[in-house]
Amino acid sequence: MVTEEHDRERRHVFGDDAEQYDTARPGYPGRLVEDVLGFAALPAGVPAVEVGAGTGKATLAFAARGTPVTCVEPDARMARVLRRRCRGMPHVAVEVADFETWRPDRPYGLLYCAQAWHWVDPAVRWARARAALRPGGAVALFWNHWHLEDRRLAERLTALHARRGTDVPPYTILDPRPRPARLGPQARQWREMEADGGFAGMEHRLYASTHERSPSGLIELLASFSGYRVLPAAVREHLLRDVARVVEEDGGSAGVRVTSSLFLARSRA
């Protein structure tokens, strides 16, 4: 049985190959970043804190707009890549720490988290968010969700997993189930912000985009998911090699549909 504690420990598997993760994962829509900053309406000089910053897939987008950002990242290997990518940006600070135990030294006007809030201990995450924010501060949680556009290709790759005796990992591009973060007010994130988080003014927004992946680009994306990273190395390598072969036979590229899901709220004054 996989416990919640064990599941949270999987957040560290991304650091096993931080460079690969940074190369494989797409960023976030510019409109999403603008909407977050518009909602937060940060006064000049008021900083934001990013929870689980990883290698900076979201950090750079906020920093490029002049937002002072403190990045809290639990994995030192990911933080090394993040620091390199933010070199020359004095308004970005990187702290290696678990958000559950991190103590802010100032009040923040915005707390945002890209693709990582589910890794933070639910027993304390909302209390820690409230402690980091000044009264009326904003919280923004967002995720990218991927699906293959070609259902026939998705079926072939799903069958390939079955032949290999490997389940399709949940929340990856072959998982056919609807993503919970797309459910708006019915989503856990919304309910927690309202009930446990002590936040108000919730909003949910979706952003759609598509991009093409080569065979190597697709397996790099798959390899960046925790569900694939925790597979035994030999099993993962053979499976992904076969995935690349199938995509090559199917025309040499795979269209990936991305839905970015954003939850916004404001702390009660």
CSV table of C-alpha atoms in Angstrom, one decimal:
chain,number,residue,atom,x,y,z
A,1,MET,CA,0.0,0.0,0.0
A,2,VAL,CA,1.3,3.5,-0.9
A,3,THR,CA,0.9,5.8,2.0
A,4,GLU,CA,0.5,9.6,1.6
A,5,GLU,CA,3.9,10.0,3.4
A,6,HIS,CA,5.6,7.7,0.9
A,7,ASP,CA,3.8,9.5,-2.0
A,8,ARG,CA,5.2,12.8,-0.8
A,9,GLU,CA,8.7,11.4,-0.7
A,10,ARG,CA,8.4,10.9,-4.5
A,11,ARG,CA,8.8,14.6,-4.9
A,12,HIS,CA,12.5,14.1,-4.6
A,13,VAL,CA,12.8,11.7,-7.5
A,14,PHE,CA,12.8,14.7,-9.9
A,15,GLY,CA,16.2,15.7,-8.6
A,16,ASP,CA,17.7,12.4,-9.7
A,17,ASP,CA,18.1,14.0,-13.1
A,18,ALA,CA,17.3,17.7,-12.6
A,19,GLU,CA,18.8,18.7,-16.0
A,20,GLN,CA,16.6,16.2,-17.8
A,21,TYR,CA,13.5,17.5,-16.0
A,22,ASP,CA,14.4,21.1,-16.9
A,23,THR,CA,14.8,20.2,-20.5
A,24,ALA,CA,11.7,18.0,-20.8
A,25,ARG,CA,9.0,20.0,-19.0
A,26,PRO,CA,7.3,22.9,-20.7
A,27,GLY,CA,6.7,26.2,-19.0
A,28,TYR,CA,3.4,28.0,-18.4
A,29,PRO,CA,1.3,30.3,-20.6
A,30,GLY,CA,2.2,33.9,-20.4
A,31,ARG,CA,-1.4,34.8,-20.0
A,32,LEU,CA,-1.6,32.7,-16.9
A,33,VAL,CA,1.4,34.5,-15.4
A,34,GLU,CA,-0.2,37.9,-16.2
A,35,ASP,CA,-3.5,36.8,-14.7
A,36,VAL,CA,-1.8,35.8,-11.5
A,37,LEU,CA,0.0,39.1,-11.2
A,38,GLY,CA,-3.1,41.0,-12.1
A,39,PHE,CA,-5.1,39.2,-9.4
A,40,ALA,CA,-2.3,39.7,-6.8
A,41,ALA,CA,-1.9,43.4,-7.6
A,42,LEU,CA,1.4,43.5,-5.8
A,43,PRO,CA,2.5,47.0,-4.7
A,44,ALA,CA,6.0,48.0,-5.9
A,45,GLY,CA,8.7,46.0,-4.1
A,46,VAL,CA,6.3,43.6,-2.3
A,47,PRO,CA,7.7,40.1,-2.9
A,48,ALA,CA,6.2,36.8,-3.9
A,49,VAL,CA,7.2,33.3,-2.6
A,50,GLU,CA,7.2,30.3,-4.8
A,51,VAL,CA,6.7,26.9,-3.2
A,52,GLY,CA,8.5,24.0,-4.8
A,53,ALA,CA,10.2,26.1,-7.4
A,54,GLY,CA,12.0,23.1,-9.0
A,55,THR,CA,14.4,24.2,-11.8
A,56,GLY,CA,12.5,27.5,-12.4
A,57,LYS,CA,9.9,26.6,-15.0
A,58,ALA,CA,7.6,29.2,-13.5
A,59,THR,CA,10.2,31.3,-11.6
A,60,LEU,CA,11.7,32.8,-14.7
A,61,ALA,CA,8.4,33.9,-16.1
A,62,PHE,CA,7.6,35.9,-12.9
A,63,ALA,CA,11.1,37.2,-12.4
A,64,ALA,CA,11.2,38.4,-16.0
A,65,ARG,CA,8.2,40.7,-15.1
A,66,GLY,CA,10.2,42.3,-12.3
A,67,THR,CA,8.6,40.4,-9.5
A,68,PRO,CA,10.9,39.9,-6.4
A,69,VAL,CA,10.7,36.1,-5.7
A,70,THR,CA,11.8,34.0,-2.9
A,71,CYS,CA,12.0,30.4,-4.1
A,72,VAL,CA,11.5,27.6,-1.6
A,73,GLU,CA,12.8,24.3,-3.1
A,74,PRO,CA,13.3,21.1,-1.0
A,75,ASP,CA,15.7,19.4,-3.4
A,76,ALA,CA,19.3,20.8,-3.5
A,77,ARG,CA,19.9,19.2,-6.9
A,78,MET,CA,16.9,21.0,-8.4
A,79,ALA,CA,17.9,24.2,-6.6
A,80,ARG,CA,21.4,24.1,-8.2
A,81,VAL,CA,19.8,24.2,-11.7
A,82,LEU,CA,17.4,27.0,-10.5
A,83,ARG,CA,20.2,29.1,-9.2
A,84,ARG,CA,22.1,28.8,-12.5
A,85,ARG,CA,19.0,29.7,-14.5
A,86,CYS,CA,18.4,32.8,-12.3
A,87,ARG,CA,22.0,34.0,-12.4
A,88,GLY,CA,22.0,37.7,-13.0
A,89,MET,CA,18.6,38.2,-11.4
A,90,PRO,CA,19.3,39.7,-8.0
A,91,HIS,CA,15.6,40.0,-7.2
A,92,VAL,CA,15.4,36.1,-7.1
A,93,ALA,CA,16.5,34.3,-3.9
A,94,VAL,CA,16.7,30.6,-3.6
A,95,GLU,CA,16.3,28.8,-0.3
A,96,VAL,CA,16.7,25.0,0.0
A,97,ALA,CA,14.0,23.9,2.5
A,98,ASP,CA,10.8,22.0,2.9
A,99,PHE,CA,7.9,24.4,2.9
A,100,GLU,CA,6.4,22.5,5.8
A,101,THR,CA,9.3,23.7,8.1
A,102,TRP,CA,10.4,26.9,6.3
A,103,ARG,CA,9.9,30.1,8.2
A,104,PRO,CA,9.4,33.3,6.3
A,105,ASP,CA,11.3,36.4,7.4
A,106,ARG,CA,8.9,38.9,5.9
A,107,PRO,CA,5.2,39.0,4.8
A,108,TYR,CA,4.6,38.1,1.2
A,109,GLY,CA,1.9,39.5,-1.1
A,110,LEU,CA,1.7,36.4,-3.3
A,111,LEU,CA,2.3,32.7,-2.8
A,112,TYR,CA,2.3,30.7,-5.9
A,113,CYS,CA,3.0,27.1,-6.6
A,114,ALA,CA,3.5,25.5,-10.0
A,115,GLN,CA,2.9,21.7,-10.3
A,116,ALA,CA,3.9,21.0,-6.7
A,117,TRP,CA,1.2,21.8,-4.2
A,118,HIS,CA,0.1,18.2,-4.0
A,119,TRP,CA,3.5,17.3,-2.7
A,120,VAL,CA,3.2,19.6,0.3
A,121,ASP,CA,1.9,17.9,3.5
A,122,PRO,CA,-1.9,18.6,3.6
A,123,ALA,CA,-1.8,18.6,7.4
A,124,VAL,CA,0.1,21.9,7.5
A,125,ARG,CA,0.2,23.4,4.0
A,126,TRP,CA,-2.6,25.9,4.5
A,127,ALA,CA,-1.4,27.1,7.9
A,128,ARG,CA,2.0,27.6,6.4
A,129,ALA,CA,0.5,29.5,3.4
A,130,ARG,CA,-1.4,31.8,5.8
A,131,ALA,CA,1.8,32.4,7.8
A,132,ALA,CA,3.7,33.4,4.7
A,133,LEU,CA,1.1,35.9,3.4
A,134,ARG,CA,0.3,39.4,4.6
A,135,PRO,CA,-3.4,40.2,5.1
A,136,GLY,CA,-5.2,40.1,1.8
A,137,GLY,CA,-2.3,38.4,0.1
A,138,ALA,CA,-3.0,36.2,-2.9
A,139,VAL,CA,-2.4,32.5,-3.5
A,140,ALA,CA,-2.1,31.0,-7.0
A,141,LEU,CA,-1.9,27.2,-7.5
A,142,PHE,CA,-1.5,25.9,-11.0
A,143,TRP,CA,-0.8,22.7,-12.9
A,144,ASN,CA,-0.2,21.6,-16.5
A,145,HIS,CA,-2.2,18.5,-17.6
A,146,TRP,CA,-1.1,16.7,-20.8
A,147,HIS,CA,-3.0,14.4,-23.2
A,148,LEU,CA,-2.0,13.0,-26.6
A,149,GLU,CA,-4.2,14.5,-29.3
A,150,ASP,CA,-4.2,11.3,-31.4
A,151,ARG,CA,-6.4,8.7,-29.6
A,152,ARG,CA,-5.2,5.9,-31.9
A,153,LEU,CA,-1.6,6.6,-30.9
A,154,ALA,CA,-2.6,6.8,-27.2
A,155,GLU,CA,-4.3,3.4,-27.5
A,156,ARG,CA,-1.2,1.9,-29.1
A,157,LEU,CA,1.1,3.2,-26.4
A,158,THR,CA,-1.3,2.1,-23.7
A,159,ALA,CA,-1.3,-1.4,-25.2
A,160,LEU,CA,2.5,-1.3,-25.2
A,161,HIS,CA,2.5,-0.7,-21.5
A,162,ALA,CA,0.2,-3.6,-21.0
A,163,ARG,CA,2.5,-5.9,-23.0
A,164,ARG,CA,5.4,-4.8,-20.9
A,165,GLY,CA,3.4,-5.5,-17.7
A,166,THR,CA,3.5,-1.9,-16.6
A,167,ASP,CA,0.5,0.1,-15.6
A,168,VAL,CA,0.1,3.6,-17.1
A,169,PRO,CA,1.1,5.9,-14.3
A,170,PRO,CA,-1.7,8.2,-13.1
A,171,TYR,CA,-1.7,11.9,-14.2
A,172,THR,CA,0.5,11.3,-17.2
A,173,ILE,CA,-0.3,11.9,-20.9
A,174,LEU,CA,-1.8,8.4,-21.3
A,175,ASP,CA,-4.0,8.5,-18.3
A,176,PRO,CA,-7.6,8.9,-19.7
A,177,ARG,CA,-9.2,10.0,-16.5
A,178,PRO,CA,-10.2,13.7,-16.1
A,179,ARG,CA,-7.7,15.7,-14.1
A,180,PRO,CA,-9.1,16.7,-10.7
A,181,ALA,CA,-7.6,20.2,-11.0
A,182,ARG,CA,-9.9,20.9,-13.9
A,183,LEU,CA,-13.1,20.5,-11.9
A,184,GLY,CA,-13.3,24.1,-10.6
A,185,PRO,CA,-15.5,24.5,-7.4
A,186,GLN,CA,-15.8,20.7,-7.2
A,187,ALA,CA,-12.0,20.3,-7.1
A,188,ARG,CA,-10.2,19.5,-3.9
A,189,GLN,CA,-8.0,22.5,-4.2
A,190,TRP,CA,-11.0,24.8,-4.3
A,191,ARG,CA,-12.7,23.1,-1.3
A,192,GLU,CA,-9.5,23.2,0.8
A,193,MET,CA,-8.9,26.8,0.1
A,194,GLU,CA,-12.4,27.7,1.2
A,195,ALA,CA,-12.7,25.4,4.2
A,196,ASP,CA,-9.2,24.5,5.5
A,197,GLY,CA,-7.2,27.4,4.0
A,198,GLY,CA,-9.3,30.3,5.3
A,199,PHE,CA,-9.2,31.9,1.9
A,200,ALA,CA,-11.9,33.8,0.0
A,201,GLY,CA,-12.6,35.1,-3.5
A,202,MET,CA,-11.7,31.8,-5.2
A,203,GLU,CA,-11.4,31.7,-9.0
A,204,HIS,CA,-10.6,28.9,-11.4
A,205,ARG,CA,-9.2,29.5,-14.9
A,206,LEU,CA,-8.1,27.2,-17.7
A,207,TYR,CA,-5.6,27.8,-20.5
A,208,ALA,CA,-5.3,25.5,-23.6
A,209,SER,CA,-2.3,25.0,-25.8
A,210,THR,CA,-0.8,22.4,-28.1
A,211,HIS,CA,2.7,21.4,-29.1
A,212,GLU,CA,4.5,18.7,-31.1
A,213,ARG,CA,6.9,16.3,-29.6
A,214,SER,CA,9.5,14.2,-31.5
A,215,PRO,CA,10.0,10.6,-30.3
A,216,SER,CA,12.9,11.7,-28.1
A,217,GLY,CA,11.0,14.7,-26.9
A,218,LEU,CA,8.0,12.6,-25.9
A,219,ILE,CA,10.0,10.1,-23.9
A,220,GLU,CA,11.9,12.9,-22.2
A,221,LEU,CA,8.5,14.3,-21.1
A,222,LEU,CA,7.4,10.8,-19.9
A,223,ALA,CA,10.7,10.3,-18.0
A,224,SER,CA,10.1,13.6,-16.1
A,225,PHE,CA,6.9,12.2,-14.4
A,226,SER,CA,7.4,10.7,-11.0
A,227,GLY,CA,5.3,7.6,-12.0
A,228,TYR,CA,8.0,6.7,-14.6
A,229,ARG,CA,10.9,7.8,-12.6
A,230,VAL,CA,10.1,5.3,-9.8
A,231,LEU,CA,10.1,2.4,-12.2
A,232,PRO,CA,13.2,0.2,-12.1
A,233,ALA,CA,15.8,1.7,-14.4
A,234,ALA,CA,15.9,-1.2,-16.8
A,235,VAL,CA,12.1,-1.4,-17.1
A,236,ARG,CA,11.8,2.3,-17.7
A,237,GLU,CA,14.5,2.3,-20.3
A,238,HIS,CA,13.1,-0.6,-22.3
A,239,LEU,CA,9.5,0.9,-22.1
A,240,LEU,CA,10.5,4.3,-23.2
A,241,ARG,CA,12.7,3.0,-26.0
A,242,ASP,CA,9.6,1.1,-27.3
A,243,VAL,CA,7.5,4.2,-27.0
A,244,ALA,CA,9.9,6.1,-29.2
A,245,ARG,CA,9.8,3.4,-31.7
A,246,VAL,CA,6.0,3.4,-31.9
A,247,VAL,CA,6.0,7.2,-32.3
A,248,GLU,CA,8.6,7.0,-35.0
A,249,GLU,CA,6.5,4.4,-36.9
A,250,ASP,CA,3.4,6.5,-36.5
A,251,GLY,CA,4.8,9.5,-38.4
A,252,GLY,CA,7.7,10.7,-36.2
A,253,SER,CA,5.8,13.2,-34.0
A,254,ALA,CA,3.1,13.3,-31.3
A,255,GLY,CA,0.7,16.2,-30.7
A,256,VAL,CA,0.4,17.0,-27.0
A,257,ARG,CA,-2.6,19.0,-25.8
A,258,VAL,CA,-1.9,20.9,-22.6
A,259,THR,CA,-4.5,22.3,-20.3
A,260,SER,CA,-3.1,24.7,-17.6
A,261,SER,CA,-5.4,24.9,-14.6
A,262,LEU,CA,-5.1,27.9,-12.3
A,263,PHE,CA,-6.7,28.3,-8.8
A,264,LEU,CA,-6.7,31.8,-7.3
A,265,ALA,CA,-7.8,33.0,-3.9
A,266,ARG,CA,-7.1,35.8,-1.4
A,267,SER,CA,-6.3,35.4,2.3
A,268,ARG,CA,-8.8,36.9,4.6
A,269,ALA,CA,-7.6,40.2,6.2
